[in-house]
Amino acid sequence: MYTIQHGTQWLQVQAASCVANEIASAIEKWKGLAPADYYLTQSGRLIANWHNLPPHIPLRVNERLPGGKGGFGSMLRAIGAQIEKTTNREACRDLCGRRLRDINEEKRLKAYLEKQQNASEDERQKIQLKLDKLLAKPKHEFEDRQYESVREELIVTGDDAIEAGLQQVQSTSDDSEETTVKEKRLKRKGRNDCKISKKKRKSDVWLGTDDMSSSSDSDTSDQTRSITH
């Protein structure tokens, strides 16, 4: 009795004389797979000898997958020929995980420090003199008497113009202030005259001076007329 496994399903086959043919026919009836569509393994290995096949170990059905047309290796070779080869390995790491770039820089720094320690005092003095020259301020002298005289005249004329402008502004401001004061005074006088005239009109109206004069005149005229008669 042989046990056949396909995925999560199991099948038991009774084979006596021709084990391979009986198992193939059983699989074809069970799953509808032809012998060319699958291959059998036992304990993860292909079956090489059907005569010495132990029946207590199950057989696994592995379906075959359709393959490609090939040519992938030739494509990789063609692309590799187009890629430029580089000799810069500084981005790589060593067995300790350090970048080769860091290791090389450390070596360069050590070599530079050794050279500096071995340098003589004369070379150090020369280097210091060069640094002093580079750090020193440049000495430039500019001498032009005509330019200096013109510059002084411009400064004097500019100051005079500024003073004249300030005086003119002050005089105009004073004149404007005087005119504004005069206008205010005139306005005040006009307002006072208007108030006085209004008061007179009101007093005349309330006292009735015009009516009194007219009535007195009429009374005197009547008296004179009566006496004559």
PDB file of C-alpha atoms in Angstrom:
ATOM      1  CA  MET A   1       0.000   0.000   0.000  1.00  0.00           C
ATOM      2  CA  TYR A   2       1.473   3.304  -1.177  1.00  0.00           C
ATOM      3  CA  THR A   3       0.325   6.731   0.025  1.00  0.00           C
ATOM      4  CA  ILE A   4       0.280   9.615  -2.478  1.00  0.00           C
ATOM      5  CA  GLN A   5       0.071  13.295  -1.382  1.00  0.00           C
ATOM      6  CA  HIS A   6      -1.078  16.183  -3.582  1.00  0.00           C
ATOM      7  CA  GLY A   7      -1.305  19.436  -1.682  1.00  0.00           C
ATOM      8  CA  THR A   8      -3.445  18.681   1.378  1.00  0.00           C
ATOM      9  CA  GLN A   9      -5.124  15.607  -0.147  1.00  0.00           C
ATOM     10  CA  TRP A  10      -4.084  11.974   0.269  1.00  0.00           C
ATOM     11  CA  LEU A  11      -4.618   8.847  -1.822  1.00  0.00           C
ATOM     12  CA  GLN A  12      -3.744   5.226  -1.042  1.00  0.00           C
ATOM     13  CA  VAL A  13      -2.922   2.872  -3.935  1.00  0.00           C
ATOM     14  CA  GLN A  14      -2.524  -0.914  -3.839  1.00  0.00           C
ATOM     15  CA  ALA A  15       0.278  -1.817  -6.244  1.00  0.00           C
ATOM     16  CA  ALA A  16       1.866  -5.265  -6.594  1.00  0.00           C
ATOM     17  CA  SER A  17       3.608  -6.006  -9.910  1.00  0.00           C
ATOM     18  CA  CYS A  18       4.192  -2.745 -11.883  1.00  0.00           C
ATOM     19  CA  VAL A  19       4.305  -0.006  -9.258  1.00  0.00           C
ATOM     20  CA  ALA A  20       5.107   2.919 -11.578  1.00  0.00           C
ATOM     21  CA  ASN A  21       2.307   2.236 -14.053  1.00  0.00           C
ATOM     22  CA  GLU A  22      -0.295   1.577 -11.381  1.00  0.00           C
ATOM     23  CA  ILE A  23       0.606   4.783  -9.492  1.00  0.00           C
ATOM     24  CA  ALA A  24       0.532   6.827 -12.732  1.00  0.00           C
ATOM     25  CA  SER A  25      -2.911   5.469 -13.703  1.00  0.00           C
ATOM     26  CA  ALA A  26      -4.214   6.136 -10.178  1.00  0.00           C
ATOM     27  CA  ILE A  27      -2.993   9.743 -10.267  1.00  0.00           C
ATOM     28  CA  GLU A  28      -4.513  10.255 -13.725  1.00  0.00           C
ATOM     29  CA  LYS A  29      -7.884   9.004 -12.505  1.00  0.00           C
ATOM     30  CA  TRP A  30      -7.625  10.986  -9.271  1.00  0.00           C
ATOM     31  CA  LYS A  31      -6.379  14.378 -10.573  1.00  0.00           C
ATOM     32  CA  GLY A  32      -6.455  14.052 -14.349  1.00  0.00           C
ATOM     33  CA  LEU A  33      -2.709  14.665 -14.644  1.00  0.00           C
ATOM     34  CA  ALA A  34      -0.578  12.995 -17.277  1.00  0.00           C
ATOM     35  CA  PRO A  35       2.883  11.665 -16.288  1.00  0.00           C
ATOM     36  CA  ALA A  36       4.487  14.523 -18.255  1.00  0.00           C
ATOM     37  CA  ASP A  37       2.672  17.134 -16.112  1.00  0.00           C
ATOM     38  CA  TYR A  38       4.218  16.154 -12.788  1.00  0.00           C
ATOM     39  CA  TYR A  39       7.046  14.316 -11.050  1.00  0.00           C
ATOM     40  CA  LEU A  40       7.099  12.291  -7.844  1.00  0.00           C
ATOM     41  CA  THR A  41       9.403  12.773  -4.881  1.00  0.00           C
ATOM     42  CA  GLN A  42       9.943  10.728  -1.749  1.00  0.00           C
ATOM     43  CA  SER A  43      11.497  12.449   1.283  1.00  0.00           C
ATOM     44  CA  GLY A  44      12.319  15.434  -0.969  1.00  0.00           C
ATOM     45  CA  ARG A  45      14.233  13.333  -3.547  1.00  0.00           C
ATOM     46  CA  LEU A  46      13.357  12.168  -7.027  1.00  0.00           C
ATOM     47  CA  ILE A  47      12.501   8.470  -7.290  1.00  0.00           C
ATOM     48  CA  ALA A  48      15.382   6.714  -9.060  1.00  0.00           C
ATOM     49  CA  ASN A  49      14.520   3.051  -8.502  1.00  0.00           C
ATOM     50  CA  TRP A  50      10.886   1.882  -8.434  1.00  0.00           C
ATOM     51  CA  HIS A  51      11.838  -1.680  -7.456  1.00  0.00           C
ATOM     52  CA  ASN A  52      13.297  -0.759  -4.063  1.00  0.00           C
ATOM     53  CA  LEU A  53      10.619   1.851  -3.220  1.00  0.00           C
ATOM     54  CA  PRO A  54       9.673   1.692   0.480  1.00  0.00           C
ATOM     55  CA  PRO A  55       5.860   1.695   0.810  1.00  0.00           C
ATOM     56  CA  HIS A  56       5.689   3.288   4.290  1.00  0.00           C
ATOM     57  CA  ILE A  57       7.057   6.668   3.063  1.00  0.00           C
ATOM     58  CA  PRO A  58       4.448   8.807   1.219  1.00  0.00           C
ATOM     59  CA  LEU A  59       4.959   9.976  -2.336  1.00  0.00           C
ATOM     60  CA  ARG A  60       4.476  13.674  -3.149  1.00  0.00           C
ATOM     61  CA  VAL A  61       3.059  14.864  -6.479  1.00  0.00           C
ATOM     62  CA  ASN A  62       4.838  18.020  -7.767  1.00  0.00           C
ATOM     63  CA  GLU A  63       3.266  19.667 -10.802  1.00  0.00           C
ATOM     64  CA  ARG A  64       5.585  21.006 -13.446  1.00  0.00           C
ATOM     65  CA  LEU A  65       5.561  24.721 -14.323  1.00  0.00           C
ATOM     66  CA  PRO A  66       5.812  25.967 -17.910  1.00  0.00           C
ATOM     67  CA  GLY A  67       9.249  27.447 -18.469  1.00  0.00           C
ATOM     68  CA  GLY A  68      10.396  30.435 -20.569  1.00  0.00           C
ATOM     69  CA  LYS A  69      12.116  30.481 -23.890  1.00  0.00           C
ATOM     70  CA  GLY A  70      15.547  31.035 -22.304  1.00  0.00           C
ATOM     71  CA  GLY A  71      18.130  33.623 -23.273  1.00  0.00           C
ATOM     72  CA  PHE A  72      18.256  35.358 -19.909  1.00  0.00           C
ATOM     73  CA  GLY A  73      21.929  34.548 -19.413  1.00  0.00           C
ATOM     74  CA  SER A  74      22.852  36.002 -22.797  1.00  0.00           C
ATOM     75  CA  MET A  75      20.914  39.171 -21.959  1.00  0.00           C
ATOM     76  CA  LEU A  76      22.830  39.548 -18.706  1.00  0.00           C
ATOM     77  CA  ARG A  77      26.123  39.080 -20.494  1.00  0.00           C
ATOM     78  CA  ALA A  78      25.211  41.720 -23.078  1.00  0.00           C
ATOM     79  CA  ILE A  79      24.229  44.230 -20.396  1.00  0.00           C
ATOM     80  CA  GLY A  80      27.372  43.488 -18.391  1.00  0.00           C
ATOM     81  CA  ALA A  81      29.517  44.310 -21.402  1.00  0.00           C
ATOM     82  CA  GLN A  82      27.861  47.726 -21.670  1.00  0.00           C
ATOM     83  CA  ILE A  83      28.376  48.603 -18.009  1.00  0.00           C
ATOM     84  CA  GLU A  84      31.613  50.444 -17.314  1.00  0.00           C
ATOM     85  CA  LYS A  85      33.873  48.763 -14.826  1.00  0.00           C
ATOM     86  CA  THR A  86      34.970  50.856 -11.867  1.00  0.00           C
ATOM     87  CA  THR A  87      38.075  50.681  -9.733  1.00  0.00           C
ATOM     88  CA  ASN A  88      36.707  52.822  -6.886  1.00  0.00           C
ATOM     89  CA  ARG A  89      36.079  50.457  -3.990  1.00  0.00           C
ATOM     90  CA  GLU A  90      35.914  53.056  -1.222  1.00  0.00           C
ATOM     91  CA  ALA A  91      32.182  52.543  -0.717  1.00  0.00           C
ATOM     92  CA  CYS A  92      32.770  48.873   0.098  1.00  0.00           C
ATOM     93  CA  ARG A  93      33.088  47.578   3.641  1.00  0.00           C
ATOM     94  CA  ASP A  94      35.667  45.371   5.271  1.00  0.00           C
ATOM     95  CA  LEU A  95      34.980  42.357   7.494  1.00  0.00           C
ATOM     96  CA  CYS A  96      34.517  44.649  10.519  1.00  0.00           C
ATOM     97  CA  GLY A  97      31.838  46.657   8.716  1.00  0.00           C
ATOM     98  CA  ARG A  98      33.889  49.823   8.241  1.00  0.00           C
ATOM     99  CA  ARG A  99      33.941  51.728   4.972  1.00  0.00           C
ATOM    100  CA  LEU A 100      37.161  51.552   3.036  1.00  0.00           C
ATOM    101  CA  ARG A 101      36.869  55.297   2.508  1.00  0.00           C
ATOM    102  CA  ASP A 102      37.135  55.944   6.249  1.00  0.00           C
ATOM    103  CA  ILE A 103      40.090  53.598   6.580  1.00  0.00           C
ATOM    104  CA  ASN A 104      41.973  55.316   3.744  1.00  0.00           C
ATOM    105  CA  GLU A 105      41.287  58.768   5.188  1.00  0.00           C
ATOM    106  CA  GLU A 106      42.597  57.638   8.555  1.00  0.00           C
ATOM    107  CA  LYS A 107      45.769  56.406   6.897  1.00  0.00           C
ATOM    108  CA  ARG A 108      46.229  59.713   5.053  1.00  0.00           C
ATOM    109  CA  LEU A 109      45.737  61.665   8.288  1.00  0.00           C
ATOM    110  CA  LYS A 110      48.325  59.578  10.106  1.00  0.00           C
ATOM    111  CA  ALA A 111      50.822  60.107   7.293  1.00  0.00           C
ATOM    112  CA  TYR A 112      50.197  63.868   7.305  1.00  0.00           C
ATOM    113  CA  LEU A 113      50.718  64.103  11.078  1.00  0.00           C
ATOM    114  CA  GLU A 114      53.961  62.163  10.817  1.00  0.00           C
ATOM    115  CA  LYS A 115      55.204  64.557   8.150  1.00  0.00           C
ATOM    116  CA  GLN A 116      54.285  67.528  10.293  1.00  0.00           C
ATOM    117  CA  GLN A 117      56.167  66.109  13.250  1.00  0.00           C
ATOM    118  CA  ASN A 118      59.221  65.447  11.106  1.00  0.00           C
ATOM    119  CA  ALA A 119      59.168  68.914   9.537  1.00  0.00           C
ATOM    120  CA  SER A 120      62.029  71.188  10.511  1.00  0.00           C
ATOM    121  CA  GLU A 121      61.737  74.517  12.268  1.00  0.00           C
ATOM    122  CA  ASP A 122      62.792  76.410   9.125  1.00  0.00           C
ATOM    123  CA  GLU A 123      59.887  75.045   7.161  1.00  0.00           C
ATOM    124  CA  ARG A 124      57.520  75.913   9.978  1.00  0.00           C
ATOM    125  CA  GLN A 125      58.849  79.479  10.028  1.00  0.00           C
ATOM    126  CA  LYS A 126      58.401  79.778   6.276  1.00  0.00           C
ATOM    127  CA  ILE A 127      54.840  78.555   6.548  1.00  0.00           C
ATOM    128  CA  GLN A 128      54.170  81.018   9.371  1.00  0.00           C
ATOM    129  CA  LEU A 129      55.592  83.909   7.326  1.00  0.00           C
ATOM    130  CA  LYS A 130      53.380  83.011   4.398  1.00  0.00           C
ATOM    131  CA  LEU A 131      50.345  82.924   6.642  1.00  0.00           C
ATOM    132  CA  ASP A 132      51.258  86.304   8.148  1.00  0.00           C
ATOM    133  CA  LYS A 133      51.573  87.823   4.685  1.00  0.00           C
ATOM    134  CA  LEU A 134      48.245  86.448   3.625  1.00  0.00           C
ATOM    135  CA  LEU A 135      46.516  87.656   6.785  1.00  0.00           C
ATOM    136  CA  ALA A 136      48.165  91.116   6.777  1.00  0.00           C
ATOM    137  CA  LYS A 137      46.039  94.057   5.621  1.00  0.00           C
ATOM    138  CA  PRO A 138      46.982  95.477   2.204  1.00  0.00           C
ATOM    139  CA  LYS A 139      48.601  98.921   2.260  1.00  0.00           C
ATOM    140  CA  HIS A 140      47.152 101.140  -0.455  1.00  0.00           C
ATOM    141  CA  GLU A 141      47.759 104.867  -0.539  1.00  0.00           C
ATOM    142  CA  PHE A 142      45.711 107.237  -2.693  1.00  0.00           C
ATOM    143  CA  GLU A 143      47.001 110.775  -3.267  1.00  0.00           C
ATOM    144  CA  ASP A 144      45.171 113.228  -5.545  1.00  0.00           C
ATOM    145  CA  ARG A 145      45.122 116.889  -4.438  1.00  0.00           C
ATOM    146  CA  GLN A 146      42.663 117.986  -7.087  1.00  0.00           C
ATOM    147  CA  TYR A 147      40.209 115.302  -6.030  1.00  0.00           C
ATOM    148  CA  GLU A 148      40.556 116.265  -2.366  1.00  0.00           C
ATOM    149  CA  SER A 149      39.998 119.987  -3.079  1.00  0.00           C
ATOM    150  CA  VAL A 150      36.907 119.251  -5.172  1.00  0.00           C
ATOM    151  CA  ARG A 151      35.589 116.960  -2.463  1.00  0.00           C
ATOM    152  CA  GLU A 152      36.048 119.658   0.216  1.00  0.00           C
ATOM    153  CA  GLU A 153      34.294 122.268  -1.964  1.00  0.00           C
ATOM    154  CA  LEU A 154      31.401 119.921  -2.528  1.00  0.00           C
ATOM    155  CA  ILE A 155      31.052 119.377   1.195  1.00  0.00           C
ATOM    156  CA  VAL A 156      31.056 123.155   1.900  1.00  0.00           C
ATOM    157  CA  THR A 157      28.563 123.943  -0.868  1.00  0.00           C
ATOM    158  CA  GLY A 158      26.341 121.112   0.284  1.00  0.00           C
ATOM    159  CA  ASP A 159      26.309 122.472   3.839  1.00  0.00           C
ATOM    160  CA  ASP A 160      25.512 125.998   2.592  1.00  0.00           C
ATOM    161  CA  ALA A 161      22.678 124.713   0.433  1.00  0.00           C
ATOM    162  CA  ILE A 162      21.224 122.777   3.339  1.00  0.00           C
ATOM    163  CA  GLU A 163      21.352 125.844   5.639  1.00  0.00           C
ATOM    164  CA  ALA A 164      19.737 128.060   2.985  1.00  0.00           C
ATOM    165  CA  GLY A 165      16.986 125.526   2.465  1.00  0.00           C
ATOM    166  CA  LEU A 166      16.338 125.299   6.197  1.00  0.00           C
ATOM    167  CA  GLN A 167      16.154 129.108   6.509  1.00  0.00           C
ATOM    168  CA  GLN A 168      13.731 129.315   3.594  1.00  0.00           C
ATOM    169  CA  VAL A 169      11.555 126.643   5.138  1.00  0.00           C
ATOM    170  CA  GLN A 170      11.557 128.478   8.481  1.00  0.00           C
ATOM    171  CA  SER A 171      10.654 131.825   6.867  1.00  0.00           C
ATOM    172  CA  THR A 172       7.812 130.263   4.907  1.00  0.00           C
ATOM    173  CA  SER A 173       6.564 128.527   8.041  1.00  0.00           C
ATOM    174  CA  ASP A 174       6.676 131.863   9.984  1.00  0.00           C
ATOM    175  CA  ASP A 175       4.775 133.674   7.213  1.00  0.00           C
ATOM    176  CA  SER A 176       2.179 130.956   7.104  1.00  0.00           C
ATOM    177  CA  GLU A 177       1.800 131.114  10.883  1.00  0.00           C
ATOM    178  CA  GLU A 178       1.322 134.921  10.763  1.00  0.00           C
ATOM    179  CA  THR A 179      -1.267 134.639   8.019  1.00  0.00           C
ATOM    180  CA  THR A 180      -3.103 131.933   9.904  1.00  0.00           C
ATOM    181  CA  VAL A 181      -3.108 134.104  13.077  1.00  0.00           C
ATOM    182  CA  LYS A 182      -4.457 137.090  11.129  1.00  0.00           C
ATOM    183  CA  GLU A 183      -7.119 134.981   9.498  1.00  0.00           C
ATOM    184  CA  LYS A 184      -8.155 133.618  12.899  1.00  0.00           C
ATOM    185  CA  ARG A 185      -8.402 137.130  14.327  1.00  0.00           C
ATOM    186  CA  LEU A 186     -10.482 138.345  11.388  1.00  0.00           C
ATOM    187  CA  LYS A 187     -12.773 135.366  11.738  1.00  0.00           C
ATOM    188  CA  ARG A 188     -13.189 136.045  15.447  1.00  0.00           C
ATOM    189  CA  LYS A 189     -14.002 139.740  14.762  1.00  0.00           C
ATOM    190  CA  GLY A 190     -16.527 138.767  12.111  1.00  0.00           C
ATOM    191  CA  ARG A 191     -18.168 136.325  14.500  1.00  0.00           C
ATOM    192  CA  ASN A 192     -18.324 138.960  17.278  1.00  0.00           C
ATOM    193  CA  ASP A 193     -19.833 141.571  14.906  1.00  0.00           C
ATOM    194  CA  CYS A 194     -22.425 139.085  13.781  1.00  0.00           C
ATOM    195  CA  LYS A 195     -23.307 138.274  17.400  1.00  0.00           C
ATOM    196  CA  ILE A 196     -23.622 141.982  18.295  1.00  0.00           C
ATOM    197  CA  SER A 197     -25.849 142.713  15.298  1.00  0.00           C
ATOM    198  CA  LYS A 198     -28.056 139.764  16.153  1.00  0.00           C
ATOM    199  CA  LYS A 199     -28.384 140.961  19.779  1.00  0.00           C
ATOM    200  CA  LYS A 200     -29.370 144.462  18.609  1.00  0.00           C
ATOM    201  CA  ARG A 201     -32.004 143.084  16.303  1.00  0.00           C
ATOM    202  CA  LYS A 202     -33.448 140.942  19.063  1.00  0.00           C
ATOM    203  CA  SER A 203     -33.558 143.914  21.516  1.00  0.00           C
ATOM    204  CA  ASP A 204     -35.241 146.079  18.935  1.00  0.00           C
ATOM    205  CA  VAL A 205     -37.836 143.523  18.266  1.00  0.00           C
ATOM    206  CA  TRP A 206     -38.638 142.818  21.903  1.00  0.00           C
ATOM    207  CA  LEU A 207     -38.642 146.480  22.975  1.00  0.00           C
ATOM    208  CA  GLY A 208     -40.662 147.619  20.014  1.00  0.00           C
ATOM    209  CA  THR A 209     -38.953 150.998  19.574  1.00  0.00           C
ATOM    210  CA  ASP A 210     -40.392 151.502  16.139  1.00  0.00           C
ATOM    211  CA  ASP A 211     -43.966 150.980  17.343  1.00  0.00           C
ATOM    212  CA  MET A 212     -43.522 153.312  20.311  1.00  0.00           C
ATOM    213  CA  SER A 213     -42.201 156.138  18.170  1.00  0.00           C
ATOM    214  CA  SER A 214     -45.016 155.768  15.699  1.00  0.00           C
ATOM    215  CA  SER A 215     -47.698 155.724  18.435  1.00  0.00           C
ATOM    216  CA  SER A 216     -46.271 158.813  20.148  1.00  0.00           C
ATOM    217  CA  ASP A 217     -46.232 160.710  16.895  1.00  0.00           C
ATOM    218  CA  SER A 218     -49.851 159.854  16.227  1.00  0.00           C
ATOM    219  CA  ASP A 219     -50.930 160.936  19.760  1.00  0.00           C
ATOM    220  CA  THR A 220     -49.247 164.339  19.486  1.00  0.00           C
ATOM    221  CA  SER A 221     -50.799 164.966  16.111  1.00  0.00           C
ATOM    222  CA  ASP A 222     -54.314 164.226  17.496  1.00  0.00           C
ATOM    223  CA  GLN A 223     -53.793 166.543  20.443  1.00  0.00           C
ATOM    224  CA  THR A 224     -52.714 169.417  18.261  1.00  0.00           C
ATOM    225  CA  ARG A 225     -55.698 168.930  16.029  1.00  0.00           C
ATOM    226  CA  SER A 226     -58.169 169.053  18.995  1.00  0.00           C
ATOM    227  CA  ILE A 227     -56.661 172.258  20.404  1.00  0.00           C
ATOM    228  CA  THR A 228     -56.910 174.109  17.135  1.00  0.00           C
ATOM    229  CA  HIS A 229     -60.467 173.154  16.775  1.00  0.00           C
TER     230      HIS A 229
END
